[in-house]
CSV table of C-alpha atoms in Angstrom, one decimal:
chain,number,residue,atom,x,y,z
Z,14,UNK,CA,0.0,0.0,0.0
Z,15,UNK,CA,3.0,2.3,-0.3
Z,16,UNK,CA,1.7,3.8,-3.5
Z,17,UNK,CA,-1.6,4.7,-1.9
Z,18,UNK,CA,0.3,6.2,1.0
Z,19,UNK,CA,2.2,8.4,-1.4
Z,20,UNK,CA,-0.9,9.5,-3.2
Z,21,UNK,CA,-2.5,10.7,0.0
Z,22,UNK,CA,0.5,12.9,1.0
Z,23,UNK,CA,0.8,15.7,1.9
Z,24,UNK,CA,-2.9,15.9,2.9
Z,25,UNK,CA,-2.6,13.1,5.5
Z,26,UNK,CA,0.2,14.9,7.3
Z,27,UNK,CA,-1.4,18.3,7.1
Z,28,UNK,CA,-4.7,17.1,8.4
Z,29,UNK,CA,-3.1,15.2,11.3
Z,30,UNK,CA,-1.1,18.3,12.4
Z,31,UNK,CA,-4.1,20.6,12.1
Z,32,UNK,CA,-6.3,18.3,14.1
Z,33,UNK,CA,-3.8,18.0,16.9
Z,34,UNK,CA,-3.0,21.7,17.0
Z,35,UNK,CA,-6.7,22.5,17.2
Z,36,UNK,CA,-7.4,20.0,19.9
Z,37,UNK,CA,-4.4,21.2,21.9
Z,38,UNK,CA,-5.5,24.8,21.5
Z,39,UNK,CA,-9.0,24.0,22.7
Z,40,UNK,CA,-7.7,22.0,25.7
Z,41,UNK,CA,-5.2,24.6,26.7
Z,42,UNK,CA,-7.7,27.5,26.3
Z,43,UNK,CA,-10.3,25.7,28.5
Z,44,UNK,CA,-7.8,24.9,31.3
Z,45,UNK,CA,-6.4,28.4,31.3
Z,46,UNK,CA,-9.9,29.8,31.5
Z,47,UNK,CA,-10.4,27.9,34.8
Z,48,UNK,CA,-7.4,29.5,36.5
Z,49,UNK,CA,-6.7,32.9,34.8
Z,50,UNK,CA,-9.0,35.8,35.6
Z,51,UNK,CA,-10.3,37.7,32.7
Z,52,UNK,CA,-10.2,34.8,30.2
Z,53,UNK,CA,-13.6,34.1,28.7
Z,54,UNK,CA,-12.7,30.9,26.8
Z,55,UNK,CA,-15.7,29.1,25.6
Z,56,UNK,CA,-18.1,31.9,26.3
Z,57,UNK,CA,-20.3,32.9,23.4
Z,58,UNK,CA,-21.0,36.3,22.0
Z,59,UNK,CA,-24.1,37.7,23.7
Z,60,UNK,CA,-24.6,40.5,21.1
Z,61,UNK,CA,-26.7,40.1,18.1
Z,62,UNK,CA,-26.3,42.3,15.1
Z,63,UNK,CA,-29.5,42.8,13.2
Z,64,UNK,CA,-28.0,43.6,9.9
Z,65,UNK,CA,-31.3,43.1,8.0
Z,66,UNK,CA,-32.7,46.1,9.9
Z,67,UNK,CA,-29.9,48.5,8.8
Z,68,UNK,CA,-31.0,51.7,7.1
Z,69,UNK,CA,-29.2,54.4,5.2
Z,70,UNK,CA,-29.5,58.0,4.4
Z,71,UNK,CA,-27.7,61.3,4.1
Z,72,UNK,CA,-29.1,62.4,7.5
Z,73,UNK,CA,-26.9,60.0,9.3
Z,74,UNK,CA,-25.0,62.7,11.2
Z,75,UNK,CA,-22.0,60.9,12.9
Z,76,UNK,CA,-20.5,60.6,9.4
Z,77,UNK,CA,-20.7,63.3,6.9
Z,78,UNK,CA,-21.6,62.4,3.3
Z,79,UNK,CA,-21.5,64.1,0.0
Z,80,UNK,CA,-24.6,64.8,-1.9
Z,81,UNK,CA,-26.1,61.8,-3.3
Z,82,UNK,CA,-24.4,59.4,-0.8
Z,83,UNK,CA,-25.7,57.7,2.3
Z,84,UNK,CA,-24.2,55.8,5.3
Z,85,UNK,CA,-25.6,52.4,6.3
Z,86,UNK,CA,-25.9,51.8,9.9
Z,87,UNK,CA,-26.8,48.5,11.7
Z,88,UNK,CA,-28.1,48.1,15.2
Z,89,UNK,CA,-26.3,45.7,17.5
Z,90,UNK,CA,-28.2,44.4,20.5
Z,91,UNK,CA,-26.2,43.7,23.7
Z,92,UNK,CA,-27.0,43.2,27.4
Z,93,UNK,CA,-25.8,45.9,29.8
Z,94,UNK,CA,-23.7,43.3,31.6
Z,95,UNK,CA,-20.8,42.2,29.4
Z,96,UNK,CA,-21.4,38.5,30.1
Z,97,UNK,CA,-25.3,38.7,30.2
Z,98,UNK,CA,-27.5,36.4,32.2
Z,99,UNK,CA,-26.8,32.7,32.4
Z,100,UNK,CA,-29.5,32.0,29.7
Z,101,UNK,CA,-28.0,34.7,27.4
Z,102,UNK,CA,-24.6,33.2,27.9
Z,103,UNK,CA,-25.8,29.7,27.0
Z,104,UNK,CA,-27.5,31.0,23.8
Z,105,UNK,CA,-24.3,32.8,23.0
Z,106,UNK,CA,-22.3,29.6,23.3
Z,107,UNK,CA,-24.9,27.7,21.2
Z,108,UNK,CA,-24.2,30.2,18.3
Z,109,UNK,CA,-20.5,29.2,18.1
Z,110,UNK,CA,-20.0,25.8,19.8
Z,111,UNK,CA,-21.9,23.8,17.1
Z,112,UNK,CA,-19.5,25.3,14.5
Z,113,UNK,CA,-16.4,24.0,16.6
Z,114,UNK,CA,-18.1,20.6,16.9
Z,115,UNK,CA,-18.6,20.3,13.2
Z,116,UNK,CA,-15.1,21.4,12.4
Z,117,UNK,CA,-13.4,19.1,15.0
Z,118,UNK,CA,-15.6,16.1,14.0
Z,119,UNK,CA,-15.0,16.7,10.3
Z,120,UNK,CA,-11.2,16.9,10.8
Z,121,UNK,CA,-11.4,13.7,12.9
Z,122,UNK,CA,-13.3,11.7,10.3
Z,123,UNK,CA,-11.0,13.0,7.6
Z,124,UNK,CA,-7.8,12.1,9.5
Z,125,UNK,CA,-9.2,8.6,10.2
Z,126,UNK,CA,-10.2,8.2,6.6
Z,127,UNK,CA,-6.7,9.2,5.3
Z,128,UNK,CA,-4.8,7.1,7.8
Z,129,UNK,CA,-6.8,4.0,7.2
Z,130,UNK,CA,-6.9,4.4,3.4
Z,131,UNK,CA,-3.0,4.7,3.6
Z,132,UNK,CA,-2.9,1.5,5.5
Z,133,UNK,CA,-5.5,-0.6,3.8
Z,134,UNK,CA,-5.7,1.1,0.4
Z,135,UNK,CA,-7.8,3.7,-1.4
Z,136,UNK,CA,-9.9,1.4,-3.6
Z,137,UNK,CA,-11.6,-0.6,-0.7
Z,138,UNK,CA,-15.3,-0.7,0.4
Z,139,UNK,CA,-14.1,0.5,3.8
Z,140,UNK,CA,-12.7,3.6,2.3
Z,141,UNK,CA,-16.0,4.2,0.4
Z,142,UNK,CA,-18.0,3.8,3.6
Z,143,UNK,CA,-15.7,6.3,5.4
Z,144,UNK,CA,-16.0,8.8,2.6
Z,145,UNK,CA,-19.8,8.4,2.8
Z,146,UNK,CA,-19.8,9.0,6.5
Z,147,UNK,CA,-17.7,12.2,6.1
Z,148,UNK,CA,-20.0,13.4,3.2
Z,149,UNK,CA,-23.1,13.0,5.4
Z,150,UNK,CA,-21.4,14.6,8.3
Z,151,UNK,CA,-20.7,17.7,6.3
Z,152,UNK,CA,-24.0,17.8,4.4
Z,153,UNK,CA,-26.4,17.2,7.3
Z,154,UNK,CA,-24.1,18.7,10.0
Z,155,UNK,CA,-23.6,22.1,8.3
Z,156,UNK,CA,-27.4,22.4,8.0
Z,157,UNK,CA,-28.0,21.4,11.6
Z,158,UNK,CA,-25.2,23.8,12.8
Z,159,UNK,CA,-26.5,26.7,10.8
Z,160,UNK,CA,-30.1,26.1,12.0
Z,161,UNK,CA,-29.0,25.8,15.6
Z,162,UNK,CA,-26.9,28.9,15.5
Z,163,UNK,CA,-29.6,31.0,13.9
Z,164,UNK,CA,-32.3,29.7,16.3
Z,165,UNK,CA,-30.1,30.5,19.3
Z,166,UNK,CA,-29.4,34.0,17.8
Z,167,UNK,CA,-33.2,34.6,17.4
Z,168,UNK,CA,-33.8,33.5,21.0
Z,169,UNK,CA,-31.0,35.6,22.2
Z,170,UNK,CA,-32.4,38.7,20.4
Z,171,UNK,CA,-35.8,38.0,22.1
Z,172,UNK,CA,-34.1,38.5,25.4
Z,173,UNK,CA,-32.7,41.9,24.3
Z,174,UNK,CA,-35.7,43.5,22.5
Z,175,UNK,CA,-39.4,43.2,22.3
Z,176,UNK,CA,-39.5,44.6,18.8
Z,177,UNK,CA,-41.5,42.7,16.2
Z,178,UNK,CA,-38.2,42.1,14.3
Z,179,UNK,CA,-37.2,39.6,16.9
Z,180,UNK,CA,-40.1,37.3,16.2
Z,181,UNK,CA,-38.7,36.1,12.9
Z,182,UNK,CA,-35.1,36.8,13.6
Z,183,UNK,CA,-33.8,33.3,13.2
Z,184,UNK,CA,-35.0,33.3,9.5
Z,185,UNK,CA,-32.9,36.4,8.9
Z,186,UNK,CA,-29.9,35.0,10.7
Z,187,UNK,CA,-30.0,31.7,8.8
Z,188,UNK,CA,-27.7,31.5,5.7
Z,189,UNK,CA,-27.3,28.5,3.5
Z,190,UNK,CA,-24.0,26.7,4.0
Z,191,UNK,CA,-23.5,26.3,0.2
Z,192,UNK,CA,-19.8,25.3,0.3
Z,193,UNK,CA,-20.2,22.6,3.0
Z,194,UNK,CA,-23.3,21.2,1.3
Z,195,UNK,CA,-21.6,21.0,-2.1
Z,196,UNK,CA,-18.5,19.4,-0.5
Z,197,UNK,CA,-20.7,16.9,1.2
Z,198,UNK,CA,-22.4,16.0,-2.0
Z,199,UNK,CA,-19.1,15.8,-3.7
Z,200,UNK,CA,-17.8,13.3,-1.1
Z,201,UNK,CA,-20.9,11.2,-1.5
Z,202,UNK,CA,-20.4,11.1,-5.2
Z,203,UNK,CA,-16.7,10.1,-4.7
Z,204,UNK,CA,-17.8,7.4,-2.3
Z,205,UNK,CA,-19.9,5.8,-5.0
Z,206,UNK,CA,-16.9,6.0,-7.4
Z,207,UNK,CA,-14.6,4.4,-4.9
Z,208,UNK,CA,-17.1,1.8,-4.0
Z,209,UNK,CA,-17.5,0.9,-7.7
Z,210,UNK,CA,-13.7,0.9,-8.3
Z,211,UNK,CA,-13.4,-1.5,-5.2
Z,212,UNK,CA,-15.9,-3.9,-6.6
Z,213,UNK,CA,-14.2,-3.9,-10.0
Z,214,UNK,CA,-10.9,-4.5,-8.4
Z,215,UNK,CA,-12.3,-7.4,-6.5
Z,216,UNK,CA,-13.7,-8.8,-9.7
Z,217,UNK,CA,-10.4,-8.5,-11.5
Z,218,UNK,CA,-8.5,-10.1,-8.6
Z,219,UNK,CA,-11.1,-13.0,-8.8
Z,220,UNK,CA,-10.4,-13.4,-12.5
Z,221,UNK,CA,-6.7,-13.4,-12.2
C-alpha cells in the first residue's frame, strides 16, 4: 500500500497536524480559563447584530456624506452586563459551539479516513464507507449547525428587545452553507466512485 500512502500525501500529514493543534488549543484554552481571571474561553457572543434592519440616508450625522451618498448603519443588541445572564450566555455559546463541533468532528473523520486508506488502500469498500460518513457529516451537520446557531441567535435577540423584528430573527440570521453542502455532495459522489472501483478491483482479482 506504499503507492496509496504516497498518493495521500501531503494531505494526510497536514490534516493530522491541524487536528492535533486545534485540539491542543481547545484544551489549553479551556484549562487556562479555569485559572486565569479575565479569560472568557468558551463563552459565546451575547450580542446580536440585526444587519437586516440596517437603514441608510444622508441624514446619518455621525459621518458626513457628499450629496447623493448615504451611510448604512446597523443596530447591535447587547446586554448591559458584558457577560449577560446565564440564559443569554448559554445562547451565545450555542451560536458558536456547534461550528467548533462540526469542524473538529470533520477533521477527525478526515484524519481517520486518510490514515486507514493509507494503511488498507484507497480502492476498498471500507474507504468508500468512510467517505460516505464524512460526506453526510458535512452535508447534514452544516445544515443542523446553521439552523441551531440561527435559532439561538433569534432566542438571544428576544431577550434583548421586544421589537417585532425579533419574532422572525432566526430566519434572517440563517444563511445557506453552500460550500459545506456542495462538498458533502461531492464526497458522497466520490464514495460511490470508490465503491464501484473497489468492486471492479475485487472482480479483477477473482479473474486473475
